[in-house]
Backbone as a chain_set.jsonl record, in Angstrom:
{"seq": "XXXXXXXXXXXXXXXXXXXXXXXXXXXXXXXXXXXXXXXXXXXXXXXXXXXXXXXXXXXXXXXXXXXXXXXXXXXXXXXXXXXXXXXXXXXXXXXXXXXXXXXXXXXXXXXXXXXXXXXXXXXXXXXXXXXXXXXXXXXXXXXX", "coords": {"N": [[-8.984, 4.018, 19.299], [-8.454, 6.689, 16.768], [-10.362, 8.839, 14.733], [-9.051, 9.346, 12.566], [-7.388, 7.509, 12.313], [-8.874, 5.475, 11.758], [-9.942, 5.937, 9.376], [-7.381, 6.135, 7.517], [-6.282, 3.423, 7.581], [-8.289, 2.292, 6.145], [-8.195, 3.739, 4.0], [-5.375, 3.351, 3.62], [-6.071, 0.367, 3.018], [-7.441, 0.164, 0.984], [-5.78, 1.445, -1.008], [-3.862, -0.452, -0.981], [-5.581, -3.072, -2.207], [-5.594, -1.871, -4.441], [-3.25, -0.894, -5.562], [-2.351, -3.708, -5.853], [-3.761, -4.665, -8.051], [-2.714, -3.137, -10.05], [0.005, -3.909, -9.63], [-0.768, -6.934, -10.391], [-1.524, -6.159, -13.579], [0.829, -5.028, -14.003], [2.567, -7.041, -14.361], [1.314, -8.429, -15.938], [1.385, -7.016, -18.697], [2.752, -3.757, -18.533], [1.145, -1.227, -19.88], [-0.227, 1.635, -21.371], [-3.584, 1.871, -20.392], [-2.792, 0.699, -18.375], [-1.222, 2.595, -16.363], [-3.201, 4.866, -16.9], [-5.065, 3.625, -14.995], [-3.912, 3.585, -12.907], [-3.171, 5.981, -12.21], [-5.773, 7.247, -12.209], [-6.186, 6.143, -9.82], [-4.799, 6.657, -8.104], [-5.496, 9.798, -8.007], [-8.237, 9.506, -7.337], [-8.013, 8.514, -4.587], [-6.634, 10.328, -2.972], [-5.797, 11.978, -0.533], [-7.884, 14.649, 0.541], [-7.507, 16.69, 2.542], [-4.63, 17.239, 2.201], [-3.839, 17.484, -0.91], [-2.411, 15.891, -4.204], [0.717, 17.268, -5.336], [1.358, 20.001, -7.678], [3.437, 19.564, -9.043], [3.734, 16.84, -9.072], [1.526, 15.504, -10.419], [2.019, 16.778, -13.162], [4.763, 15.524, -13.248], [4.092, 12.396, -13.505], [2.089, 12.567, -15.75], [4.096, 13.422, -18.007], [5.686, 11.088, -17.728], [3.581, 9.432, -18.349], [3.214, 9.95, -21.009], [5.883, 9.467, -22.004], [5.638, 6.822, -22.067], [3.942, 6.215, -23.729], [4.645, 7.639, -26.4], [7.38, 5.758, -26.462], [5.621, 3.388, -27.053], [4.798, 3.862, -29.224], [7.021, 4.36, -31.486], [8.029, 1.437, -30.813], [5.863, -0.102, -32.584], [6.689, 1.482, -34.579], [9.416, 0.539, -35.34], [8.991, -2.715, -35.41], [7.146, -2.547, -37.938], [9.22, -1.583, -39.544], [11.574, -3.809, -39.541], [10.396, -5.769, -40.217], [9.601, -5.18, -42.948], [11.897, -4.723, -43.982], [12.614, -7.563, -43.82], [11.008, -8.781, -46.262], [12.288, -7.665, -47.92], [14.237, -8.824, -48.414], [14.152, -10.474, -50.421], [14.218, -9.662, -52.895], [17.037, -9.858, -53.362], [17.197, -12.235, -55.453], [18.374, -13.756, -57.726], [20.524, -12.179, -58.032], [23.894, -11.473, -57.018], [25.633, -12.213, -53.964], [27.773, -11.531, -51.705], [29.159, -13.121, -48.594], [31.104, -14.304, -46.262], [32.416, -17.664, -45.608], [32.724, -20.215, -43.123], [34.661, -20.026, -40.404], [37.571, -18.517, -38.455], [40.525, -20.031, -39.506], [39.545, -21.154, -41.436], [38.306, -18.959, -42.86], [36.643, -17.517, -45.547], [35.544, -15.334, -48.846], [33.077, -15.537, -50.591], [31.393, -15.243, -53.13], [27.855, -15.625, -54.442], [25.13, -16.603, -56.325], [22.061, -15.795, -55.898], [19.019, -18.124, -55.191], [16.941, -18.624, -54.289], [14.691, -17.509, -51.559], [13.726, -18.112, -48.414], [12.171, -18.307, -44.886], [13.074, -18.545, -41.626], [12.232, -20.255, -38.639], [12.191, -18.086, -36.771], [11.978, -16.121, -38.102], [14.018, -15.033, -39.887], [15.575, -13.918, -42.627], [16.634, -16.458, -45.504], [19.018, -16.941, -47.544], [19.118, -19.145, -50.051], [21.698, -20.254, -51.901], [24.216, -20.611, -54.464], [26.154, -21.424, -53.703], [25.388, -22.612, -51.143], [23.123, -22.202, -48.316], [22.888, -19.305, -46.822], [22.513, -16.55, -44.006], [20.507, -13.543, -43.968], [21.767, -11.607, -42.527], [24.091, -12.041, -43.009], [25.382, -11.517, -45.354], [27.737, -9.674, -46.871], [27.736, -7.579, -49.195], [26.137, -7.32, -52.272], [25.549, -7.372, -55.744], [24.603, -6.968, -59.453], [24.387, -9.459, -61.483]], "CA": [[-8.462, 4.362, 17.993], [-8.84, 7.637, 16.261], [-11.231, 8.552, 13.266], [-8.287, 9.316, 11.605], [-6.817, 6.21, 12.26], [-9.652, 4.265, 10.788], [-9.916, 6.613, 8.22], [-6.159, 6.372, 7.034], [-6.741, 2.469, 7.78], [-9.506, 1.883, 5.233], [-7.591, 4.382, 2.757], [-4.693, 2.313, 2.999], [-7.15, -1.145, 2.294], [-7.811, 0.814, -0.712], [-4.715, 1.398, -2.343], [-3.517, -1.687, -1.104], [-6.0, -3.499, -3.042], [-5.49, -1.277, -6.169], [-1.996, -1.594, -6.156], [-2.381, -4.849, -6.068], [-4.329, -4.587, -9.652], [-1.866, -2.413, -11.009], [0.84, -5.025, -9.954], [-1.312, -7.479, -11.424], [-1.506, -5.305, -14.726], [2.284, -4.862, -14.3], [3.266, -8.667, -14.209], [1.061, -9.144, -17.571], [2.183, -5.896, -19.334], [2.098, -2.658, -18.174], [0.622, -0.247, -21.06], [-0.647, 3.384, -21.169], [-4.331, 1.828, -19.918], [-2.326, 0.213, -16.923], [-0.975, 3.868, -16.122], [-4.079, 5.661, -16.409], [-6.083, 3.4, -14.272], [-3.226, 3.884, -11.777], [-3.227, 7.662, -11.896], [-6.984, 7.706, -11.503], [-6.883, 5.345, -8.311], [-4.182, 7.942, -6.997], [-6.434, 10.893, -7.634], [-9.893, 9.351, -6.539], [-7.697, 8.1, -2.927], [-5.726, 11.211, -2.488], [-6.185, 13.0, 0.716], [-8.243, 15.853, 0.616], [-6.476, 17.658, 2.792], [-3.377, 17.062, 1.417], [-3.961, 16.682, -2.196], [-1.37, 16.315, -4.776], [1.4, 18.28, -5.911], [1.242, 19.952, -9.401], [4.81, 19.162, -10.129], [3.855, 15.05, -9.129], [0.493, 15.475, -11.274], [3.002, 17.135, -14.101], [5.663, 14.361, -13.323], [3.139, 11.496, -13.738], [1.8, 13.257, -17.003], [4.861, 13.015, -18.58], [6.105, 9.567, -17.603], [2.734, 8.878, -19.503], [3.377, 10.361, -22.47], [6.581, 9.033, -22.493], [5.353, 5.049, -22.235], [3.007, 6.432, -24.899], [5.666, 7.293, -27.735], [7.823, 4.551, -26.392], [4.904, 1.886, -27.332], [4.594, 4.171, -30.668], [8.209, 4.0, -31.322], [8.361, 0.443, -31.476], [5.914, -0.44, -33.348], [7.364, 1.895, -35.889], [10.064, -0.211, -35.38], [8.738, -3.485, -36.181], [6.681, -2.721, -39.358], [9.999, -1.543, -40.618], [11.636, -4.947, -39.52], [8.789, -6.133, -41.181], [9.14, -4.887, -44.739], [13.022, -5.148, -44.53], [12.761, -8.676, -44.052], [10.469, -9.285, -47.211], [12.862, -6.77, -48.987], [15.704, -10.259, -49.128], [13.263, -11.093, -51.81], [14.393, -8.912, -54.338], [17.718, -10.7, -53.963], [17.175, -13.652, -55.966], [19.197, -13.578, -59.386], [21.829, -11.117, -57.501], [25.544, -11.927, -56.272], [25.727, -11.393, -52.794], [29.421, -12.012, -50.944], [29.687, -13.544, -47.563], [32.522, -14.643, -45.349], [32.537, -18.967, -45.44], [33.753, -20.688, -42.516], [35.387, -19.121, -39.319], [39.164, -18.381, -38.276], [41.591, -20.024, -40.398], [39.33, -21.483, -42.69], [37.13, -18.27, -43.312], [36.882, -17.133, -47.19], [35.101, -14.711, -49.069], [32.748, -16.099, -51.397], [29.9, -14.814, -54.18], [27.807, -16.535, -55.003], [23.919, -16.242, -56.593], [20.566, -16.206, -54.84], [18.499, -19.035, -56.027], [15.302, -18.492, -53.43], [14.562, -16.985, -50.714], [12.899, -18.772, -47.646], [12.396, -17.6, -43.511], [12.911, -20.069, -40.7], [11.022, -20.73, -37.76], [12.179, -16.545, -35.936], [11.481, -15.101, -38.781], [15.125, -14.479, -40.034], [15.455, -14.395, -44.045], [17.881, -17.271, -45.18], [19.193, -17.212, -49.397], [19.71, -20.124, -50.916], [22.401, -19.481, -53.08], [24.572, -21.608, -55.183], [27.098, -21.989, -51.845], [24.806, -22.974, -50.12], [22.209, -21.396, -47.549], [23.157, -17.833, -45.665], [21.34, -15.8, -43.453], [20.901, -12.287, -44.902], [22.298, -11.137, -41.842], [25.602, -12.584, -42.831], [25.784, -10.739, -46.248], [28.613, -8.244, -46.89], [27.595, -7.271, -50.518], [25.338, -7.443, -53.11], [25.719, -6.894, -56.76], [23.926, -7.388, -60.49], [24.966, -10.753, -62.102]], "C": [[-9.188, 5.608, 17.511], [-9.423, 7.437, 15.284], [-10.347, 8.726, 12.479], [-7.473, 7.962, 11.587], [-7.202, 5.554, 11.398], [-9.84, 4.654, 9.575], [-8.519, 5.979, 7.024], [-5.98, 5.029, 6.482], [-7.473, 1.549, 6.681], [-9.176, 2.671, 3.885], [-6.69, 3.269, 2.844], [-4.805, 0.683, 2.417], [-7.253, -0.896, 1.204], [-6.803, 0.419, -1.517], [-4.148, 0.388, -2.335], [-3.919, -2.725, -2.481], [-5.848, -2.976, -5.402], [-4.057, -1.198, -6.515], [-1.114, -3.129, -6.502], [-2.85, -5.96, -7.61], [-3.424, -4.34, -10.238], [-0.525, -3.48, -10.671], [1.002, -6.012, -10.814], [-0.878, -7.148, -12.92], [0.083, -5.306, -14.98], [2.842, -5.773, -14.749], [2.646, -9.061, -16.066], [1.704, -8.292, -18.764], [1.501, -4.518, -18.801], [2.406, -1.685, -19.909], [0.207, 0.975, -20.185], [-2.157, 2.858, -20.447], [-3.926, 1.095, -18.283], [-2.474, 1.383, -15.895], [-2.147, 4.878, -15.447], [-4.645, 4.882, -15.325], [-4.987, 3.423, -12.768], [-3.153, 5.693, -11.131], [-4.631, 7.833, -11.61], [-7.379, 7.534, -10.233], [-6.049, 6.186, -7.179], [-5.112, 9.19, -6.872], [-7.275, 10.808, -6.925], [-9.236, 8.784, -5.177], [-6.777, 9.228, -2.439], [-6.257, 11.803, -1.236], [-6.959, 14.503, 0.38], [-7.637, 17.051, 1.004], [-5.256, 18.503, 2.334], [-3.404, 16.559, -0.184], [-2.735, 16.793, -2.886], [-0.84, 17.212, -5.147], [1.107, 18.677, -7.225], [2.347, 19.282, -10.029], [4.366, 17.145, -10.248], [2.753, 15.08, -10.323], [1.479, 15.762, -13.021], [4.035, 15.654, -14.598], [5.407, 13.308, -14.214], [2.736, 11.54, -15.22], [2.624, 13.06, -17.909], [5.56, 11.924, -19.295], [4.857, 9.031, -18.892], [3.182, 8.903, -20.864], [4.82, 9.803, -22.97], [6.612, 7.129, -23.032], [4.626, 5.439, -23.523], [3.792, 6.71, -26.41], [6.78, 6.486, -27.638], [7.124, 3.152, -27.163], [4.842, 2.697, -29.268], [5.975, 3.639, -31.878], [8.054, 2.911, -31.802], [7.202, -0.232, -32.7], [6.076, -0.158, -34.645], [8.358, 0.483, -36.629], [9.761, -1.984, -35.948], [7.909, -3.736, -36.907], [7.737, -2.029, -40.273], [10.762, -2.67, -40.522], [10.961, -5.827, -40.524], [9.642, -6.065, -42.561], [10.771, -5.322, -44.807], [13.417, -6.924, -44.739], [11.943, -9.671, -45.652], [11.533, -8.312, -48.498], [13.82, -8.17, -49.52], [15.038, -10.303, -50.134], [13.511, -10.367, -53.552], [16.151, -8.882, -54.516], [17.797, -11.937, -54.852], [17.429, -13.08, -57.356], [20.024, -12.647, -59.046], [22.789, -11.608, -57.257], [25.25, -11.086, -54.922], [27.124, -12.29, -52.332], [28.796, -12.148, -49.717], [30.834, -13.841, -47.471], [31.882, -16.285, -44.95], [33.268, -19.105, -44.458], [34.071, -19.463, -41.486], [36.914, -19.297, -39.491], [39.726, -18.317, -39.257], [40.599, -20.195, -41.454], [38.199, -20.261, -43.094], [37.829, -17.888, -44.612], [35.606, -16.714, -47.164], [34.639, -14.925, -49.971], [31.27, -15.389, -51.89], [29.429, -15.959, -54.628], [25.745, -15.952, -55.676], [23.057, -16.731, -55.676], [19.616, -17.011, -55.715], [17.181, -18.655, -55.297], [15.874, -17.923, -52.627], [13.902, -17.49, -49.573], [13.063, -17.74, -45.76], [11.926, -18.795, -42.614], [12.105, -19.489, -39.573], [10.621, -18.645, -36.532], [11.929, -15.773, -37.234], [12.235, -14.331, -39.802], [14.837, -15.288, -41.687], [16.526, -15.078, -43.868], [17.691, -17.228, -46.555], [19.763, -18.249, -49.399], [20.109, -20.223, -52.126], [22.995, -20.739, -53.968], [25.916, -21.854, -54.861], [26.96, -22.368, -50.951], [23.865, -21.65, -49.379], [22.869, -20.01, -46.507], [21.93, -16.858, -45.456], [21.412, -14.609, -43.917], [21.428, -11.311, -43.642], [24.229, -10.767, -41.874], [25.867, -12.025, -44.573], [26.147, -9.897, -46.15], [28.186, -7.482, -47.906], [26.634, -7.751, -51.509], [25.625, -6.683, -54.503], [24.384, -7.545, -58.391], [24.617, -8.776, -61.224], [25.763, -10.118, -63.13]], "O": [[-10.392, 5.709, 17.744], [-9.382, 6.352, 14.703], [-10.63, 8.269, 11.372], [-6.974, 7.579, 10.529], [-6.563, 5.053, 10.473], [-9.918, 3.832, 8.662], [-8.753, 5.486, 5.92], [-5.634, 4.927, 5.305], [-7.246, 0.362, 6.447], [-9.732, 2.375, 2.827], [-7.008, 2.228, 2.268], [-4.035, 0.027, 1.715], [-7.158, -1.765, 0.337], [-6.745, -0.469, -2.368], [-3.755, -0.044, -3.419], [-3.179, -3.092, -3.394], [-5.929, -3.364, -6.567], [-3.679, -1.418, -7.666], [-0.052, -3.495, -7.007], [-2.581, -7.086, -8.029], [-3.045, -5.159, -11.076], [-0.006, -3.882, -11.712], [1.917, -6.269, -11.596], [0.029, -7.794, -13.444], [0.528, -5.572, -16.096], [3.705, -5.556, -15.6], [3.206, -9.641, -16.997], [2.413, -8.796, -19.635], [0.314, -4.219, -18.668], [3.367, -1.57, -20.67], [0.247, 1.237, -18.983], [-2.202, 3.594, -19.461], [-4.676, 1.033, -17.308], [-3.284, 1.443, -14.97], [-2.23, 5.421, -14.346], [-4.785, 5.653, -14.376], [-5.483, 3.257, -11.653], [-3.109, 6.252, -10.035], [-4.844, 8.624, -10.69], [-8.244, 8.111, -9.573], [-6.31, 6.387, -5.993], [-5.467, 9.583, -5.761], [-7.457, 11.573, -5.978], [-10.166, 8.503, -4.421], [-6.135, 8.984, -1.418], [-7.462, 12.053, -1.23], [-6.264, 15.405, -0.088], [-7.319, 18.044, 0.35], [-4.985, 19.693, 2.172], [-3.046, 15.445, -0.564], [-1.906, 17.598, -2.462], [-1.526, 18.198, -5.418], [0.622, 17.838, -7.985], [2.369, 18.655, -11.089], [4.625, 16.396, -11.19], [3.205, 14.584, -11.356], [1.488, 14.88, -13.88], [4.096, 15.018, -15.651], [5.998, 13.091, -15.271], [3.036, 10.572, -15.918], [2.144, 12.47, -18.877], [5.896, 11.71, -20.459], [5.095, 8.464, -19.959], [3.447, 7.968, -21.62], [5.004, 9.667, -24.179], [7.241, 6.491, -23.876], [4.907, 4.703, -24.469], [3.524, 6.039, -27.407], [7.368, 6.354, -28.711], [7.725, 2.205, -27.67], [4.852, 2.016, -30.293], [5.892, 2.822, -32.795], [7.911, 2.841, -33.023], [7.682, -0.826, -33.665], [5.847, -0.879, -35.616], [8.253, -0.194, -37.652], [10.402, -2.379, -36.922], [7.544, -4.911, -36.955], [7.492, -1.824, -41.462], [10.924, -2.994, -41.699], [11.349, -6.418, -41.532], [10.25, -7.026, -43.032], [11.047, -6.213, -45.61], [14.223, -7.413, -45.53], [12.223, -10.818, -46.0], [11.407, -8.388, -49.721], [14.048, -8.469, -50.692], [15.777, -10.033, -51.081], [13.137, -10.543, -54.712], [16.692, -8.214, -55.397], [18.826, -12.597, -54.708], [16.826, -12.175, -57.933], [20.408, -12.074, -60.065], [22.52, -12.809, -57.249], [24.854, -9.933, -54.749], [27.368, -13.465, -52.609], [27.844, -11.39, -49.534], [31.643, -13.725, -48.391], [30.977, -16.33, -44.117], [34.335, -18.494, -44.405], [33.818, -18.273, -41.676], [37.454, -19.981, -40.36], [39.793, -17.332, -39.994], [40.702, -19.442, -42.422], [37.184, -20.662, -43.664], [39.039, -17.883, -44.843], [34.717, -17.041, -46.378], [35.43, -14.669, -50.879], [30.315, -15.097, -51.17], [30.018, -16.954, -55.05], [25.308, -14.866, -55.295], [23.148, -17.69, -54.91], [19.406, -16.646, -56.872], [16.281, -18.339, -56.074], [17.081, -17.687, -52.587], [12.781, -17.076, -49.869], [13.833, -16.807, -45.532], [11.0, -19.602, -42.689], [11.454, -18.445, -39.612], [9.629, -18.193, -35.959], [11.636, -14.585, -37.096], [11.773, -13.404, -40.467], [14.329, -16.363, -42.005], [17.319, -14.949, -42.935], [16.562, -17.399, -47.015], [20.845, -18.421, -48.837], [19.442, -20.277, -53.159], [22.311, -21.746, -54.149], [26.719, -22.407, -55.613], [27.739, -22.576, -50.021], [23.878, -20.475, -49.747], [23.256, -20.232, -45.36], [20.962, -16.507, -46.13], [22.515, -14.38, -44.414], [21.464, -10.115, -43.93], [25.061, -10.023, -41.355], [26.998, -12.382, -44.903], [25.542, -9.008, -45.551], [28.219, -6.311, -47.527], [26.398, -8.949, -51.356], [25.913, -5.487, -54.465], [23.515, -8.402, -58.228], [25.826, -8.595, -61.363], [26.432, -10.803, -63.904]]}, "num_chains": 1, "name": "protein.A"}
């Protein structure tokens, strides 16, 4: 066997093992510290010889930055979730219209918000004076 053999051999033991982390890492969640510690274990095992491209180094770079305002992104996203769901709360003493009932028997009914409560996902539900609707299922809202 050649020294490059064993060489190539004992590199690929390497990344084996470290892609085996970063799998790991993948299966629980892959994040931006997943990423980097994957881009470092490519740099520090790259071939000398043959080291990377700029455009893959570039590539890579990118992809980052894009998981990186992806994870920003959402949680924009749910601290405005967030607040809109405590906003139902400033229905109560309002008329809000729904749609009662499906098919034939659906109707279009106002009615007042008496409270406000949130079940077990998290979803606001008014308890009106028609009974309970989800604020999902409100068409309208008005002043008494």
């Amino acid at each position: 066997m050649a020294v490059t053999d064993i060489t190539n051999v004992t590199s690929s033991a390497a990344t084996t093992s470290q892609a085996n982390a970063v799998t790991q890492a993948t299966n629980d969640q892959l994040g931006k510290d997943a990423f980097l510690k994957l881009l470092i274990a490519e740099l520090s095992n790259q071939d000398p010889l043959n080291p990377m491209e700029d455009r893959e180094f570039i590539s890579q770079m990118a992809t980052f930055s894009s998981l990186e305002q992806m994870q920003n992104m959402n949680k924009t996203l749910e601290s405005m979730a967030e607040a809109n769901k405590f906003s139902a709360v400033s229905y109560i003493g309002k008329a809000v219209a729904f749609t009662k009932g499906t098919g034939d028997d659906a109707k279009q009914v106002a009615a007042i918000v008496n409270a406000v409560w949130f079940d077990q996902s998290g979803e606001a539900i008014l308890d009106t004076t028609e009974g309970e609707v989800s604020l999902s299922e409100v068409e309208g809202v008005s002043e008494v």
